[in-house]
Coordinates of C-alpha atoms in Angstrom, one line a residue:
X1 CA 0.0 0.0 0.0
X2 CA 2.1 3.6 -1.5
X3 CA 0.8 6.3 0.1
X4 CA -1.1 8.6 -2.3
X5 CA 1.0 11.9 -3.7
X6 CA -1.7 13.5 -5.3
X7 CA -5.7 13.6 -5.2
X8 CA -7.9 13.8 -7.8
X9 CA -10.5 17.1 -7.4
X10 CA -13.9 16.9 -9.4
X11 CA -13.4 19.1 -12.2
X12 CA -9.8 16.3 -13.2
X13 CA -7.2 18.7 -12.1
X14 CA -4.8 16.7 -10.1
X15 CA -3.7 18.5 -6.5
X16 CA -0.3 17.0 -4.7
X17 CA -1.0 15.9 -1.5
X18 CA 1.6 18.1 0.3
X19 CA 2.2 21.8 -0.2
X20 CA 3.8 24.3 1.2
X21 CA 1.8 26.5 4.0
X22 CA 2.9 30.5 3.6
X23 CA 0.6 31.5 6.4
X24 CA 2.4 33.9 8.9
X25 CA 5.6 33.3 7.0
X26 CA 7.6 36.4 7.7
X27 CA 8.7 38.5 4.5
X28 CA 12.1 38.2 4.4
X29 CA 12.0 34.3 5.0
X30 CA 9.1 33.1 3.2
X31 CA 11.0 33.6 -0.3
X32 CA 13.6 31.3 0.5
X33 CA 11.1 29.1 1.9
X34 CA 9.3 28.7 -1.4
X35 CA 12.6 28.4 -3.5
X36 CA 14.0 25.3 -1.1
X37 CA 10.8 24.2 -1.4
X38 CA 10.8 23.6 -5.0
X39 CA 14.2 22.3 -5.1
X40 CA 12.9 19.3 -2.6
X41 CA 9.9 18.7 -4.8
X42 CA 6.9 20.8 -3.5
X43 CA 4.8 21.6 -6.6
X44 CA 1.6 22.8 -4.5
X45 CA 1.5 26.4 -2.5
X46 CA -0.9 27.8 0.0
X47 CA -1.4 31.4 0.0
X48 CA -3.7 34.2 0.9
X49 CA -4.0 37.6 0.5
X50 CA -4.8 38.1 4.1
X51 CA -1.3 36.5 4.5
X52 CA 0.5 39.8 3.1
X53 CA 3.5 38.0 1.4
X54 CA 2.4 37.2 -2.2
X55 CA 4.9 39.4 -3.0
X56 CA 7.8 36.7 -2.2
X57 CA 6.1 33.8 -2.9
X58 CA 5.7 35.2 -6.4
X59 CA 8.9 36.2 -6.5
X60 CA 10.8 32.6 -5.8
X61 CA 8.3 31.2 -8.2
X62 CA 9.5 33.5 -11.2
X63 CA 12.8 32.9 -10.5
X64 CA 12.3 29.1 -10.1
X65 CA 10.1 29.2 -13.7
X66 CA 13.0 31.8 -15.5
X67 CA 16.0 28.9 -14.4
X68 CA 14.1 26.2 -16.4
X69 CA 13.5 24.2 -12.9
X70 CA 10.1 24.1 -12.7
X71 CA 7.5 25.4 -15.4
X72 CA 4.1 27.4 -15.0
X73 CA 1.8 24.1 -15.5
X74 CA 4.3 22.1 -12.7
X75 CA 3.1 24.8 -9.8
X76 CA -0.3 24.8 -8.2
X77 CA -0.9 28.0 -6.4
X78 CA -3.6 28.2 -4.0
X79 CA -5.2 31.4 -2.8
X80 CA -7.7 32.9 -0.9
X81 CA -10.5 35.8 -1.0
X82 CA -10.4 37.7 2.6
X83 CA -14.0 38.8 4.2
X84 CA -14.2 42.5 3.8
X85 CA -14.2 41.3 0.1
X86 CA -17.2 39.1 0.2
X87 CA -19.6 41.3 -2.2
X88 CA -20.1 39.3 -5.8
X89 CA -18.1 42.7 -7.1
X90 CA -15.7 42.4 -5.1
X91 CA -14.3 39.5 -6.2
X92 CA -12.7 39.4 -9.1
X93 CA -10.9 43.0 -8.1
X94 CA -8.9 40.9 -5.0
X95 CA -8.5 37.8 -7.1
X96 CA -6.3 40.0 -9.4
X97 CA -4.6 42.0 -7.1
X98 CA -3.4 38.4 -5.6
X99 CA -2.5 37.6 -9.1
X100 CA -0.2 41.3 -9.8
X101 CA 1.4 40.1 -6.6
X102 CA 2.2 37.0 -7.0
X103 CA 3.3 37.7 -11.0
X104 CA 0.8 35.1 -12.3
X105 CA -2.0 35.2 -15.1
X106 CA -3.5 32.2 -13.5
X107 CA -4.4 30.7 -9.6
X108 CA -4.8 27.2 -9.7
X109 CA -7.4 27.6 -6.9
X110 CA -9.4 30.6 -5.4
X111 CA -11.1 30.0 -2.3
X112 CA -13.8 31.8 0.0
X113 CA -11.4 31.9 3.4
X114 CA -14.3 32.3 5.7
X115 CA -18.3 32.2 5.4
X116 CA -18.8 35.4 7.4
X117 CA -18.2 39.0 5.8
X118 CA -16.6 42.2 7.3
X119 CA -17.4 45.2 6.5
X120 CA -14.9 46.5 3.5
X121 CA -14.0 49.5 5.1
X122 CA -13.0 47.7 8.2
X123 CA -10.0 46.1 9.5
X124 CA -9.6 42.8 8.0
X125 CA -9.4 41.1 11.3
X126 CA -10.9 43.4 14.3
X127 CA -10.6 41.8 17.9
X128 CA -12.1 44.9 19.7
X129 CA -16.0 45.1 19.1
X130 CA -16.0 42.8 16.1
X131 CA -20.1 42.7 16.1
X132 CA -20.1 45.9 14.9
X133 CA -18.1 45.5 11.5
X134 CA -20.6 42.3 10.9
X135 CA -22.0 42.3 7.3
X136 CA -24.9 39.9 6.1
X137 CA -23.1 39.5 3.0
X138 CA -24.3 36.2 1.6
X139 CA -21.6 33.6 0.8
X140 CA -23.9 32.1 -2.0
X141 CA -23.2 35.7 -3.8
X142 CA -19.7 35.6 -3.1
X143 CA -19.7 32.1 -4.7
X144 CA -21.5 33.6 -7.3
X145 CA -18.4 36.3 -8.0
X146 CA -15.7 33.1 -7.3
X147 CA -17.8 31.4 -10.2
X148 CA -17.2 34.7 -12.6
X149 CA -14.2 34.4 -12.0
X150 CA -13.2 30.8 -12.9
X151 CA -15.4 31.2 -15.9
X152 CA -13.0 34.7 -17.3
X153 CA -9.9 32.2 -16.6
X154 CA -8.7 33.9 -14.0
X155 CA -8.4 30.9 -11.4
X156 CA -8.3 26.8 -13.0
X157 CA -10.5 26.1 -9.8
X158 CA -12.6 27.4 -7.4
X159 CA -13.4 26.2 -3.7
X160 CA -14.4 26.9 -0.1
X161 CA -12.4 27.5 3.0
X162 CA -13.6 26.8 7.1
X163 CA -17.3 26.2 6.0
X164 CA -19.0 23.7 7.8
X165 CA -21.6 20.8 6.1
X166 CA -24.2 23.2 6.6
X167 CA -22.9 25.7 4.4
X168 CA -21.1 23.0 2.1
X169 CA -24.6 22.1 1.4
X170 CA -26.2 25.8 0.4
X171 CA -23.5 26.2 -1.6
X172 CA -24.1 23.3 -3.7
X173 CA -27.7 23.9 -3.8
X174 CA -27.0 27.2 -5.3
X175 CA -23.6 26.4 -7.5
X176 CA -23.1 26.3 -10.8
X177 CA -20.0 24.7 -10.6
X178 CA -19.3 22.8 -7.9
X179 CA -16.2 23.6 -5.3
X180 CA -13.2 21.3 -5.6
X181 CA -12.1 21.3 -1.9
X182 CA -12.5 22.3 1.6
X183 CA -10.2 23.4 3.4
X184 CA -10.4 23.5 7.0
X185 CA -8.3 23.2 10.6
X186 CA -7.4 19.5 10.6
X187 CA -4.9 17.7 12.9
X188 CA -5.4 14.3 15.2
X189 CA -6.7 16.6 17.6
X190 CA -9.2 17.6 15.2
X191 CA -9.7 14.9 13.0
X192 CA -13.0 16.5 11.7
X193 CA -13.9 12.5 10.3
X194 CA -17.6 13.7 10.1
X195 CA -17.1 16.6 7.5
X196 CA -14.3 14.7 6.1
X197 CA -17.1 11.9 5.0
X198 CA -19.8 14.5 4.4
X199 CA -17.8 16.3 1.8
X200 CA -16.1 13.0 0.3
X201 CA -20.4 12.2 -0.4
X202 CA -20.1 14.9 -2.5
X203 CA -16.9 15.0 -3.9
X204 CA -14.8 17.8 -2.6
X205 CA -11.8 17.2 -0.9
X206 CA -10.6 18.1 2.3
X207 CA -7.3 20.1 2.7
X208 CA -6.1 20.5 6.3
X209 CA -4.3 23.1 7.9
X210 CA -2.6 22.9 11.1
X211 CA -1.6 19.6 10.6
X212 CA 0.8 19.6 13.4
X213 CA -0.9 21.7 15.6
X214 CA 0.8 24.9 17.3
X215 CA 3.8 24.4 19.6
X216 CA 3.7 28.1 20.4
X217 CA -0.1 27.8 22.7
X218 CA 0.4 24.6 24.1
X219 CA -0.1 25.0 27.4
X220 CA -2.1 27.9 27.1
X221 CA -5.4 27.3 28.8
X222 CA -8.7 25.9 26.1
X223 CA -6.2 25.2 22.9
X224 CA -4.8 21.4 22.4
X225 CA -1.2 20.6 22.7
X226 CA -0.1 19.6 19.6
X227 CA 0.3 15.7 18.8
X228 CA 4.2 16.0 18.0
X229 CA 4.8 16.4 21.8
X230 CA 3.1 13.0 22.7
X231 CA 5.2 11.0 24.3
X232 CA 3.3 8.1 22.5
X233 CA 3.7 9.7 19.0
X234 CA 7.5 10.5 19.4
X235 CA 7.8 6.3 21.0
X236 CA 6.5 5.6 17.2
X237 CA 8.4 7.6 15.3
X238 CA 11.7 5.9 16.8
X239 CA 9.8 2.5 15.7
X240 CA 9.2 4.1 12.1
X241 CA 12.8 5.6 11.7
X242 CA 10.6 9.0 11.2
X243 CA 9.8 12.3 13.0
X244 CA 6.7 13.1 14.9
X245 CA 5.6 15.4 12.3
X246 CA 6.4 12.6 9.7
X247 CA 3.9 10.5 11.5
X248 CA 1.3 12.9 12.1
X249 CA 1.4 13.7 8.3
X250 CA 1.5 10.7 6.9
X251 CA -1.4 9.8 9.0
X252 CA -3.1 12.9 8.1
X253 CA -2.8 12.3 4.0
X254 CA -2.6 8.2 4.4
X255 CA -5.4 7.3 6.8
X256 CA -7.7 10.3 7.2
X257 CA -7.4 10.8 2.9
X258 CA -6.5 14.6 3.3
X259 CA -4.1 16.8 1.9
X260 CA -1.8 19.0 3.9
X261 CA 0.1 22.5 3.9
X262 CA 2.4 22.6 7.0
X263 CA 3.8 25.9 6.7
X264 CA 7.8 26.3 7.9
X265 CA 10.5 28.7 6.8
X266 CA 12.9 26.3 7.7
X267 CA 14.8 24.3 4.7
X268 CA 15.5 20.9 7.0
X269 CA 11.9 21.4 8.5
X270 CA 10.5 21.9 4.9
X271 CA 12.7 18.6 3.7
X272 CA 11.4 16.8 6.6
X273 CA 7.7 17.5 6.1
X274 CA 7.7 16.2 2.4
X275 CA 9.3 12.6 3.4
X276 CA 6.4 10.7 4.5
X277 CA 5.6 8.7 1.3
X278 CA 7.5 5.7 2.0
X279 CA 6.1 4.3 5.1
X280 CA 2.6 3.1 6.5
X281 CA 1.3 3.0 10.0
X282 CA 0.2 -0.3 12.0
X283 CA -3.4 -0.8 12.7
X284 CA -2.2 -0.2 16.2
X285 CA -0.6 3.2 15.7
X286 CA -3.9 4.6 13.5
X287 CA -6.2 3.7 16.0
X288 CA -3.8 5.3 18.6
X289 CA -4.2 8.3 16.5
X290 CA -7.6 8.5 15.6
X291 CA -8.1 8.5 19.8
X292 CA -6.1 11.9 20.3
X293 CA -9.2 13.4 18.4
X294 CA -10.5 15.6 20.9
X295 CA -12.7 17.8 19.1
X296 CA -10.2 21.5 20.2
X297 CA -9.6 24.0 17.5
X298 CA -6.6 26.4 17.3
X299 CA -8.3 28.2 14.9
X300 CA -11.3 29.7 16.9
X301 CA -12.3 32.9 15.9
X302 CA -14.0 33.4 18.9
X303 CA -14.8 37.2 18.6
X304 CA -16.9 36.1 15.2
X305 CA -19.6 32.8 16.9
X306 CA -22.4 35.5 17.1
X307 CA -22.0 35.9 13.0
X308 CA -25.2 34.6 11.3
X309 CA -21.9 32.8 9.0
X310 CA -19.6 31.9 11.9
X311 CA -18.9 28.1 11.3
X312 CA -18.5 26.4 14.3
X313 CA -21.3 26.7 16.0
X314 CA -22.6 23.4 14.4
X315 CA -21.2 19.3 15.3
X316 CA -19.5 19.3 11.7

């Protein structure tokens, strides 16, 4: 049994299981990041506009594409549409301002990030009285603008981002073309197995972030502590010759069927992340696994569960 480097989303475009996560990648490091990257074999990219470093990503993928190592066609860019942006007109506007910075006539995929819509004037992420930059911007008309926008050429695929079955469903009720993937918090303390099933129904794939959690709150009171610190985890990745990471991942892509962006500026981290294809867990160490699933998130969003869109209000 090979462990599965690539995924097939419903519209036939094939999506490597693995890419590279750019979120909170600091400019200055994140260029490098993408150009090691691509010299170990990463061929997939996460990236968002909310992110702020297009700019570099774009830039090691130019100069990757202009030294013959890779080619357009071999990279598949990812990125996403922020909420104050969620109006249907709105849409393709950000979608090329993503595209100026990261140099490219094409995404690969454009995704709605969140359900829920801020105000456009607003900051893009306010802590302090959130409520009152709440819009009731419908995420059926912002799929409407992400469908305009595949249809001019402007993305090869279009998809959703931290949208729960729920809204999976509304959206397909109302779609003309249906979303490739959703991609949403998942790690084995969130194995999210429910909306994993719900969404392979229907065809649309599930790409995880946070797939090794986040050393930097563990501890901290109500988030998980990641599953590369368990003592069990670390006891099998001495019997696997492997990391922890290694064995979280492989588990992640392997046994859960998701695809996943760990994000590191690190070249040996990055190296590390992308070896996980030639080993496959006991019975015994999947099940061990799947029992870690506790149901936390890292990604709360807490100042945003009273928005008629927030997404976690619901089991799945």
């Amino acid at each position: 049994m090979s462990v599965p480097r690539f995924v097939h989303l419903n519209n036939g475009v094939s999506l490597p299981t693995i890419g590279l996560g750019t979120y909170k990648s600091p400019k200055g490091q994140v260029e490098e990041a993408v150009k090691a990257a691509i010299d170990i074999g990463y061929r997939h990219f996460d990236c968002a506009w909310y992110y702020g470093n297009e700019t570099e990503v774009g830039s090691a993928i130019k100069e990757k594409i202009n030294s013959g190592t890779v080619k357009r066609e071999d990279i598949f860019v990812t990125s996403k549409l922020w909420n104050n942006f969620h109006a249907r007109d709105a849409v393709i506007p950000k979608l090329k301002e993503s595209l100026t910075s990261l140099g490219l006539e094409y995404l690969d995929l454009y995704l709605i990030h969140w359900p829920f819509g801020i105000k456009q004037d607003g900051p893009p992420l306010p802590s302090e009285n959130a409520e009152s930059f709440f819009t009731d911007d419908d995420y059926v008309e912002t799929w409407k603008g992400m469908e305009d926008a595949q249809k001019l050429g402007l993305t090869k695929s279009i998809g959703l981002s931290n949208f729960n079955s729920e809204q999976v469903e509304r959206i397909l009720k109302n779609a003309t073309i249906k979303p490739v993937v959703n991609q949403v918090e998942c790690n084995p303390n969130l194995t999210q197995k429910k909306l994993i099933s719900y969404c392979k129904e229907r065809d649309i794939v599930i790409v995880g972030y946070t797939p090794l959690g986040r050393v930097e709150v563990a501890g901290q009171p109500g988030f998980p502590d990641p599953t590369i610190l368990d003592a069990k985890v670390i006891a099998m990745s001495k019997k696997y010759n492997k990391t922890a990471a290694q064995i979280v991942l492989n588990y992640l892509v392997n046994n859960l069927g998701v695809v996943v962006i760990p994000k590191s500026v690190t070249p040996s981290r990055i190296k590390e992340n992308f070896e996980i294809y030639d080993f496959v867990l006991d019975a015994e160490d999947e099940t061990y696994l799947d029992s870690r699933n506790n149901g936390q998130r890292v990604a709360q969003l807490t100042p945003y569960k009273t928005h008629k869109y927030y997404p976690f209000n619901i089991d799945f």
